[in-house]
CSV table of C-alpha atoms and ligand atoms in Angstrom, one decimal:
chain,number,residue,atom,x,y,z
A,20,MET,CA,-30.2,30.1,27.4
A,21,LYS,CA,-30.9,31.9,24.1
A,22,GLU,CA,-27.9,34.2,24.8
A,23,MET,CA,-25.7,31.3,25.7
A,24,ILE,CA,-26.5,29.5,22.5
A,25,SER,CA,-26.0,32.5,20.3
A,26,LYS,CA,-22.6,33.2,22.0
A,27,LEU,CA,-21.6,29.6,21.4
A,28,LYS,CA,-22.8,29.7,17.8
A,29,GLU,CA,-20.6,32.8,17.2
A,30,GLN,CA,-17.6,31.0,18.6
A,31,PHE,CA,-18.3,27.9,16.7
A,32,ASP,CA,-18.6,29.8,13.4
A,33,SER,CA,-15.3,31.5,13.8
A,34,LYS,CA,-13.5,28.3,14.9
A,35,LEU,CA,-14.9,26.4,12.0
A,36,LYS,CA,-13.5,29.0,9.5
A,37,GLU,CA,-10.0,28.4,10.9
A,38,VAL,CA,-10.2,24.6,10.4
A,39,ASN,CA,-8.3,23.4,7.3
A,40,ASP,CA,-7.7,19.7,7.9
A,41,LEU,CA,-9.7,16.6,9.0
A,42,GLY,CA,-7.7,16.2,12.2
A,43,SER,CA,-8.5,19.7,13.5
A,44,LEU,CA,-12.1,19.3,12.3
A,45,GLU,CA,-12.5,16.1,14.4
A,46,GLN,CA,-11.0,17.9,17.4
A,47,LEU,CA,-13.6,20.7,17.0
A,48,ARG,CA,-16.3,18.2,16.6
A,49,LEU,CA,-15.3,16.6,19.9
A,50,ASP,CA,-15.2,20.0,21.6
A,51,TYR,CA,-18.8,20.5,20.7
A,52,MET,CA,-20.4,17.1,20.3
A,53,SER,CA,-18.7,14.7,22.7
A,54,LYS,CA,-20.1,13.6,26.0
A,55,LYS,CA,-18.1,16.3,27.8
A,56,GLY,CA,-18.5,18.8,24.9
A,57,ARG,CA,-20.2,22.2,24.8
A,58,ILE,CA,-23.6,20.8,23.8
A,59,SER,CA,-23.7,18.4,26.7
A,60,GLU,CA,-22.9,21.3,29.0
A,61,LEU,CA,-25.9,23.1,27.6
A,62,MET,CA,-28.0,20.1,28.5
A,63,LYS,CA,-26.8,20.3,32.1
A,64,GLU,CA,-27.8,24.0,32.2
A,65,LEU,CA,-31.2,23.0,30.7
A,66,ALA,CA,-31.8,20.7,33.7
A,67,LYS,CA,-31.4,23.7,36.0
A,68,LEU,CA,-34.1,25.8,34.3
A,69,PRO,CA,-37.7,26.2,35.7
A,70,ASN,CA,-40.1,23.7,34.1
A,71,ASP,CA,-42.0,26.3,32.1
A,72,GLN,CA,-38.8,27.3,30.2
A,73,LYS,CA,-37.4,23.8,29.6
A,74,LYS,CA,-39.5,23.0,26.5
A,75,GLU,CA,-38.4,26.2,24.5
A,76,ALA,CA,-34.8,25.9,25.7
A,77,GLY,CA,-34.7,22.2,24.7
A,78,ARG,CA,-36.0,23.1,21.2
A,79,LEU,CA,-33.2,25.8,20.9
A,80,ILE,CA,-30.5,23.4,21.9
A,81,ASN,CA,-31.7,20.7,19.5
A,82,SER,CA,-31.8,23.0,16.6
A,83,PHE,CA,-28.3,24.3,17.5
A,84,LYS,CA,-27.1,20.7,17.6
A,85,GLU,CA,-28.6,20.0,14.1
A,86,GLU,CA,-27.0,23.2,12.7
A,87,VAL,CA,-23.6,22.3,14.1
A,88,THR,CA,-23.9,18.8,12.7
A,89,LYS,CA,-24.8,20.1,9.3
A,90,HIS,CA,-21.9,22.6,9.3
A,91,PHE,CA,-19.5,19.9,10.3
A,92,GLU,CA,-20.6,17.7,7.4
A,93,ASN,CA,-20.3,20.5,4.9
A,94,ARG,CA,-16.9,21.5,6.1
A,95,ARG,CA,-15.8,17.9,6.0
A,96,ASP,CA,-16.8,17.5,2.4
A,97,GLN,CA,-15.1,20.8,1.5
A,98,ILE,CA,-11.8,19.6,3.2
A,99,ILE,CA,-11.9,16.2,1.5
A,100,LYS,CA,-12.4,17.9,-1.9
A,101,LEU,CA,-9.5,20.3,-1.2
A,102,GLU,CA,-7.2,17.4,-0.1
A,103,GLU,CA,-8.1,15.4,-3.2
A,104,GLN,CA,-7.3,18.4,-5.4
A,105,VAL,CA,-3.9,18.9,-3.6
A,106,LEU,CA,-3.2,15.2,-4.2
A,107,ILE,CA,-4.3,15.3,-7.9
A,108,ASN,CA,-2.0,18.4,-8.4
A,109,ALA,CA,0.9,16.6,-6.7
A,110,THR,CA,0.4,13.3,-8.6
A,111,GLU,CA,2.9,13.1,-11.4
A,112,SER,CA,0.5,12.6,-14.2
A,113,TYR,CA,1.2,12.3,-17.9
A,114,ASP,CA,-0.7,13.3,-21.0
A,115,ASP,CA,-0.7,10.7,-23.8
A,116,SER,CA,-1.5,13.2,-26.5
A,117,MET,CA,1.5,15.4,-25.8
A,118,PRO,CA,4.0,15.3,-28.7
A,119,THR,CA,7.6,14.4,-27.8
A,120,ASN,CA,10.3,17.0,-28.0
A,121,ASN,CA,12.9,14.8,-26.4
A,122,PRO,CA,15.7,14.0,-28.9
A,123,CYS,CA,17.9,12.0,-26.6
A,124,GLY,CA,15.7,9.4,-24.8
A,125,SER,CA,14.6,9.2,-21.2
A,126,TYR,CA,14.3,6.7,-18.4
A,127,HIS,CA,11.3,4.4,-18.5
A,128,PRO,CA,8.8,5.2,-15.7
A,129,ILE,CA,9.2,1.7,-14.3
A,130,THR,CA,13.0,2.3,-14.0
A,131,LEU,CA,12.3,5.5,-12.1
A,132,VAL,CA,9.9,3.8,-9.6
A,133,GLN,CA,12.3,0.9,-9.3
A,134,ARG,CA,15.3,3.2,-8.5
A,135,GLU,CA,13.2,5.1,-6.0
A,136,LEU,CA,12.3,1.9,-4.2
A,137,GLU,CA,15.9,0.6,-4.3
A,138,ASP,CA,17.0,3.9,-2.6
A,139,ILE,CA,14.4,3.5,0.1
A,140,PHE,CA,15.3,-0.1,0.8
A,141,GLU,CA,19.0,0.6,0.7
A,142,SER,CA,18.5,3.4,3.3
A,143,MET,CA,16.9,0.7,5.5
A,144,GLY,CA,19.9,-1.6,5.2
A,145,PHE,CA,18.6,-3.9,2.4
A,146,ASP,CA,20.9,-5.3,-0.4
A,147,VAL,CA,19.7,-4.9,-3.9
A,148,GLU,CA,20.0,-8.1,-6.0
A,149,ASP,CA,19.6,-8.8,-9.7
A,150,TYR,CA,18.3,-12.1,-11.0
A,151,ASN,CA,17.8,-14.0,-14.2
A,152,GLU,CA,14.7,-13.8,-16.4
A,153,ILE,CA,15.2,-17.4,-17.6
A,154,VAL,CA,15.0,-19.8,-14.6
A,155,ASP,CA,14.3,-23.5,-14.1
A,156,ASP,CA,11.2,-25.2,-12.8
A,157,TYR,CA,12.9,-25.9,-9.4
A,158,HIS,CA,13.6,-22.2,-8.6
A,159,CYS,CA,10.3,-20.9,-9.9
A,160,PHE,CA,8.1,-23.5,-8.2
A,161,GLU,CA,9.6,-26.4,-6.3
A,162,ALA,CA,12.0,-24.5,-4.1
A,163,LEU,CA,8.9,-22.4,-3.2
A,164,ASN,CA,6.9,-25.3,-1.9
A,165,ILE,CA,5.0,-25.7,-5.1
A,166,PRO,CA,5.5,-29.3,-6.2
A,167,LYS,CA,4.8,-30.5,-9.7
A,168,TYR,CA,1.1,-30.7,-10.5
A,169,HIS,CA,0.2,-28.4,-7.5
A,170,PRO,CA,-2.9,-26.4,-8.4
A,171,ALA,CA,-1.2,-23.1,-7.4
A,172,ARG,CA,0.8,-23.4,-10.6
A,173,ASP,CA,-2.4,-22.7,-12.6
A,174,MET,CA,-2.3,-19.1,-11.3
A,175,GLN,CA,1.1,-18.5,-12.8
A,176,ASP,CA,1.1,-20.1,-16.3
A,177,THR,CA,4.2,-18.8,-18.1
A,178,TYR,CA,6.3,-19.4,-21.2
A,179,TYR,CA,8.4,-22.5,-21.4
A,180,LEU,CA,11.6,-22.8,-23.4
A,181,THR,CA,12.3,-25.9,-25.5
A,182,THR,CA,15.5,-26.3,-23.5
A,183,LYS,CA,14.8,-28.8,-20.8
A,184,ASN,CA,13.1,-27.5,-17.6
A,185,GLN,CA,13.6,-23.8,-18.5
A,186,LEU,CA,11.0,-21.1,-18.4
A,187,LEU,CA,10.5,-17.3,-18.2
A,188,LYS,CA,10.1,-16.5,-14.5
A,189,SER,CA,6.5,-15.8,-13.5
A,190,HIS,CA,7.3,-14.0,-10.3
A,191,THR,CA,10.4,-12.5,-8.5
A,192,SER,CA,9.9,-15.1,-5.7
A,193,ALA,CA,11.9,-17.4,-8.1
A,194,ALA,CA,15.1,-15.7,-6.8
A,195,GLN,CA,14.3,-16.5,-3.1
A,196,ASN,CA,16.2,-19.8,-3.0
A,197,ALA,CA,19.4,-18.4,-4.6
A,198,ILE,CA,19.3,-15.3,-2.3
A,199,LEU,CA,18.9,-17.5,0.8
A,200,LYS,CA,21.8,-19.6,-0.3
A,201,LYS,CA,24.0,-16.6,-1.1
A,202,TYR,CA,23.5,-14.9,2.3
A,203,GLY,CA,22.8,-17.9,4.5
A,204,LYS,CA,26.5,-18.5,5.4
A,205,ALA,CA,26.9,-14.9,6.8
A,206,LEU,CA,23.6,-15.3,8.7
A,207,ARG,CA,24.6,-18.6,10.3
A,208,GLU,CA,28.3,-17.9,10.9
A,209,GLU,CA,28.3,-14.1,11.6
A,210,GLY,CA,24.7,-13.5,12.6
A,211,ARG,CA,24.2,-11.0,9.8
A,212,PRO,CA,20.5,-10.8,9.0
A,213,ILE,CA,19.4,-11.4,5.4
A,214,LYS,CA,17.8,-8.3,4.1
A,215,ALA,CA,17.5,-8.1,0.3
A,216,VAL,CA,15.2,-6.8,-2.4
A,217,PHE,CA,15.2,-8.1,-5.9
A,218,PRO,CA,13.3,-6.3,-8.6
A,219,GLY,CA,12.8,-8.0,-12.0
A,220,ARG,CA,10.8,-8.6,-15.1
A,221,CYS,CA,8.1,-11.3,-14.9
A,222,PHE,CA,6.2,-13.1,-17.5
A,223,ARG,CA,2.8,-14.8,-17.5
A,224,ASN,CA,0.5,-16.3,-20.1
A,225,GLU,CA,-2.3,-13.9,-19.3
A,226,ALA,CA,-5.4,-12.5,-20.9
A,227,ILE,CA,-4.2,-8.9,-21.4
A,228,ASP,CA,-6.3,-5.9,-20.3
A,229,ALA,CA,-5.9,-2.4,-18.8
A,230,CYS,CA,-4.2,-3.8,-15.6
A,231,HIS,CA,-2.8,-7.2,-16.7
A,232,GLU,CA,0.2,-7.6,-19.0
A,233,ASN,CA,2.1,-10.7,-20.1
A,234,THR,CA,5.3,-8.9,-19.2
A,235,PHE,CA,5.5,-6.8,-16.1
A,236,PHE,CA,7.7,-6.0,-13.1
A,237,GLN,CA,7.7,-7.0,-9.5
A,238,MET,CA,10.0,-6.2,-6.6
A,239,GLU,CA,10.5,-9.0,-4.1
A,240,GLY,CA,11.9,-8.5,-0.6
A,241,ILE,CA,13.0,-10.8,2.1
A,242,MET,CA,14.3,-10.5,5.7
A,243,VAL,CA,15.5,-13.5,7.7
A,244,ASP,CA,16.9,-13.5,11.2
A,245,LYS,CA,16.1,-14.9,14.6
A,246,ASN,CA,12.7,-13.8,16.0
A,247,ILE,CA,11.4,-12.0,12.8
A,248,SER,CA,7.7,-11.6,13.1
A,249,VAL,CA,4.7,-10.1,11.3
A,250,SER,CA,5.3,-6.9,13.2
A,251,ASN,CA,8.7,-6.5,11.4
A,252,LEU,CA,6.9,-7.1,8.1
A,253,ILE,CA,4.2,-4.4,8.8
A,254,TYR,CA,6.9,-1.9,9.9
A,255,PHE,CA,9.0,-2.2,6.8
A,256,MET,CA,6.0,-2.1,4.4
A,257,LYS,CA,4.5,0.9,6.1
A,258,THR,CA,7.7,2.8,6.1
A,259,MET,CA,8.4,2.0,2.5
A,260,LEU,CA,4.9,2.9,1.3
A,261,SER,CA,4.9,6.2,3.3
A,262,GLN,CA,8.1,7.2,1.6
A,263,VAL,CA,6.9,6.3,-1.9
A,264,PHE,CA,3.7,8.3,-1.5
A,265,GLY,CA,5.3,11.1,0.5
A,266,ARG,CA,2.8,10.8,3.4
A,267,GLU,CA,1.8,8.5,6.2
A,268,VAL,CA,-0.1,5.5,4.9
A,269,THR,CA,-2.4,3.2,6.9
A,270,VAL,CA,-2.1,-0.5,6.0
A,271,ARG,CA,-4.1,-3.6,6.8
A,272,LEU,CA,-3.5,-7.3,6.3
A,273,ARG,CA,-6.0,-9.8,5.0
A,274,PRO,CA,-5.4,-13.5,4.8
A,275,GLY,CA,-4.0,-14.6,1.4
A,276,PHE,CA,-2.8,-18.0,0.1
A,277,PHE,CA,0.7,-18.6,-1.4
A,278,PRO,CA,2.3,-22.0,-0.8
A,279,PHE,CA,5.6,-20.3,0.0
A,280,VAL,CA,4.4,-18.3,3.0
A,281,GLU,CA,2.6,-19.3,6.2
A,282,PRO,CA,0.7,-17.3,7.3
A,283,GLY,CA,0.2,-15.4,4.0
A,284,PHE,CA,-1.4,-12.0,3.5
A,285,GLU,CA,-2.7,-9.5,1.0
A,286,LEU,CA,-1.5,-6.1,2.2
A,287,ASP,CA,-3.9,-3.2,1.4
A,288,ILE,CA,-3.3,0.6,1.9
A,289,LYS,CA,-6.0,3.0,2.9
A,290,CYS,CA,-7.0,4.8,-0.3
A,291,LEU,CA,-5.0,8.0,-0.5
A,292,ILE,CA,-7.5,9.8,-2.8
A,293,CYS,CA,-10.5,9.6,-0.4
A,294,ASN,CA,-8.7,8.9,2.9
A,295,GLY,CA,-10.7,5.6,3.3
A,296,GLU,CA,-14.1,7.2,2.7
A,297,GLY,CA,-14.7,5.3,-0.5
A,298,CYS,CA,-14.2,6.6,-4.1
A,299,SER,CA,-14.0,5.3,-7.6
A,300,SER,CA,-10.2,4.7,-7.4
A,301,CYS,CA,-10.7,2.2,-4.6
A,302,LYS,CA,-14.0,0.8,-5.9
A,303,ASN,CA,-15.7,2.4,-2.9
A,304,SER,CA,-14.0,0.1,-0.4
A,305,GLY,CA,-11.7,2.7,1.0
A,306,TRP,CA,-8.7,0.3,0.5
A,307,LEU,CA,-6.3,-0.6,-2.3
A,308,GLU,CA,-4.7,-4.0,-2.7
A,309,LEU,CA,-1.0,-3.5,-3.3
A,310,CYS,CA,1.3,-6.2,-2.1
A,311,PRO,CA,1.0,-9.9,-1.2
A,312,CYS,CA,3.3,-11.0,1.6
A,313,GLY,CA,3.8,-13.3,4.5
A,314,MET,CA,6.1,-15.3,6.8
A,315,ILE,CA,8.4,-17.5,4.8
A,316,HIS,CA,7.3,-21.1,4.9
A,317,PRO,CA,9.6,-23.5,6.9
A,318,ASN,CA,10.1,-25.7,3.8
A,319,VAL,CA,11.4,-22.7,1.8
A,320,LEU,CA,13.9,-21.8,4.5
A,321,LYS,CA,14.9,-25.5,4.6
A,322,TYR,CA,15.4,-25.7,0.9
A,323,GLY,CA,17.4,-22.5,1.0
A,324,GLY,CA,19.8,-24.1,3.6
A,325,ILE,CA,18.8,-21.7,6.4
A,326,ASN,CA,17.2,-24.1,8.9
A,327,THR,CA,17.8,-27.7,9.5
A,328,GLU,CA,15.3,-30.6,9.8
A,329,GLU,CA,16.0,-30.7,13.5
A,330,ASP,CA,15.1,-27.1,14.2
A,331,PRO,CA,12.9,-25.8,11.4
A,332,TYR,CA,12.1,-22.5,13.3
A,333,GLU,CA,15.6,-21.5,14.3
A,334,TYR,CA,15.4,-18.6,11.9
A,335,THR,CA,12.2,-17.0,10.7
A,336,GLY,CA,11.6,-14.4,8.0
A,337,PHE,CA,9.1,-12.4,5.9
A,338,ALA,CA,8.8,-12.0,2.2
A,339,PHE,CA,6.7,-9.7,0.0
A,340,GLY,CA,6.1,-9.3,-3.7
A,341,LEU,CA,5.2,-5.8,-4.7
A,342,GLY,CA,3.6,-5.2,-8.2
A,343,LEU,CA,6.1,-2.6,-9.5
A,344,THR,CA,4.2,-1.9,-12.7
A,345,ARG,CA,0.9,-1.4,-10.8
A,346,LEU,CA,2.7,0.9,-8.4
A,347,ALA,CA,4.0,3.0,-11.3
A,348,MET,CA,0.4,3.1,-12.7
A,349,MET,CA,-0.8,4.6,-9.4
A,350,LYS,CA,2.1,6.9,-8.9
A,351,TYR,CA,2.0,8.5,-12.4
A,352,ALA,CA,-1.8,8.1,-12.8
A,353,VAL,CA,-1.4,5.9,-15.9
A,354,LYS,CA,-4.8,4.3,-16.6
A,355,ASP,CA,-3.7,1.5,-19.0
A,356,ILE,CA,-0.8,-0.8,-18.2
A,357,ARG,CA,-0.2,-1.4,-21.9
A,358,THR,CA,1.3,2.1,-22.2
A,359,PHE,CA,4.4,0.9,-20.5
A,360,ASN,CA,5.3,-1.7,-23.1
A,361,SER,CA,3.9,0.2,-26.0
A,362,GLY,CA,7.1,1.8,-27.2
A,363,ASP,CA,5.1,5.0,-27.7
A,364,LEU,CA,7.7,7.8,-27.2
A,365,ASP,CA,5.0,10.5,-26.9
A,366,SER,CA,3.9,8.9,-23.7
A,367,LEU,CA,7.1,7.5,-22.3
A,368,SER,CA,9.5,10.4,-23.0
A,369,GLN,CA,7.5,12.7,-20.7
A,370,PHE,CA,9.4,11.3,-17.7
A,371,ILE,CA,12.8,12.6,-18.8
A,372,ASN,CA,13.2,15.3,-16.1
A,373,ARG,CA,11.7,13.5,-13.2
B,510,FA5,C1,3.0,-13.3,-6.5
B,510,FA5,O1,3.6,-13.2,-7.6
B,510,FA5,C2,3.8,-13.8,-5.3
B,510,FA5,N1,5.1,-14.3,-5.8
B,510,FA5,C3,4.0,-12.6,-4.4
B,510,FA5,C4,4.5,-13.0,-3.0
B,510,FA5,C5,5.8,-12.8,-2.7
B,510,FA5,C6,3.6,-13.4,-2.0
B,510,FA5,C7,6.3,-13.1,-1.4
B,510,FA5,C8,4.0,-13.7,-0.8
B,510,FA5,C9,5.4,-13.6,-0.5
B,510,FA5,P1,0.7,-12.4,-7.3
B,510,FA5,O2,0.5,-13.4,-8.4
B,510,FA5,O3,-0.5,-11.9,-6.5
B,510,FA5,O4,1.8,-12.9,-6.2
B,510,FA5,O5,1.5,-11.1,-7.9
B,510,FA5,C10,2.0,-10.1,-7.1
B,510,FA5,C11,1.7,-8.7,-7.7
B,510,FA5,O6,2.2,-8.7,-9.1
B,510,FA5,C12,0.2,-8.4,-7.9
B,510,FA5,O7,-0.3,-7.9,-6.7
B,510,FA5,C13,0.2,-7.4,-9.0
B,510,FA5,O8,0.5,-6.1,-8.5
B,510,FA5,C14,1.4,-7.9,-9.9
B,510,FA5,N2,0.9,-8.7,-11.0
B,510,FA5,C15,0.6,-10.0,-11.0
B,510,FA5,N3,0.2,-10.3,-12.3
B,510,FA5,C16,0.3,-9.2,-13.1
B,510,FA5,C17,0.0,-9.0,-14.5
B,510,FA5,N4,-0.4,-9.9,-15.3
B,510,FA5,N5,0.3,-7.7,-14.9
B,510,FA5,C18,0.7,-6.8,-14.1
B,510,FA5,N6,1.0,-6.9,-12.8
B,510,FA5,C19,0.8,-8.2,-12.2
């Protein structure tokens, strides 16, 4: 038994050295620690030994098992640290103390993220739409199933113009009604699904801090056709986020309330820094909240001229509202949202060559 264990230990040590990612490490762990693994095989051999040798052999197997477990944990920590380092090196970060040497201006980081997302959605067959910053009460709220005096309005207090009924849009959802009307005819007459994204500047009467601005960007997206379901929503969100971050991302949906979707969700991604283990970036939860979304409410489809009173579920669709400014913060590791509107060229001109 002693010989068997020392041979196995030698093999284990050399295999562990070759492992460089969490997937292969898990495979190795299963080879040794699972029910059908090497250590279970040792236990079967133990049963065959004469009684007077069992105690000593059992002790040896247990201490081998403890040693293997410890080595796995250490290697796991090492690999996570290495992966974090790779991610940090790959993250396009900026240095706010760097003096500018750019005489001819540069794209704003939000413009860069917006264009990247537009390219991704265009490659998936979405149209990119532009929409007004000044809208009326109907488009910002009522067409979205938020009647006058509805408490959901409190979450989106904005700036009202003295001109009757006009305001600065508090979310890109304000364009939904116009987009549904624009593409509805082609959907109903030619069967062409509505697939559109519409990025835009939004305004809210907010208490400003490191992650809340009174002026920020969102990107809205909708897809409407027959038989559109939550699975379509998850597929598009997962594909888009994997492309933005350049790696496969895991997403989860939690219930979320917005009067214009039913059911409504908050979409989280598994933290890319710690791979879901929990770290300071994800407040130790392993998940990051990124994008509210849901299935478009039948009333919104009706107000947009898509469905009739008689058949409110003929067409279905999903909608999402991505926080573009927050996404740019994560992508470029910008810690304070106020940097984006600061007009500070030392910070903002660093993105010229990206
Ligand atoms: C909305 O604005 C909904 N219109 C989103 C939506 C669309 C839901 C379609 C369902 C279907 P919310 O208020 O949570 O939801 O804002 C969406 C995102 O905008 C937030 O996750 C956040 O990333 C960003 N955001 C909101 N307020 C601010 C702010 N003050 N500063 C910066 N980003 C903000």
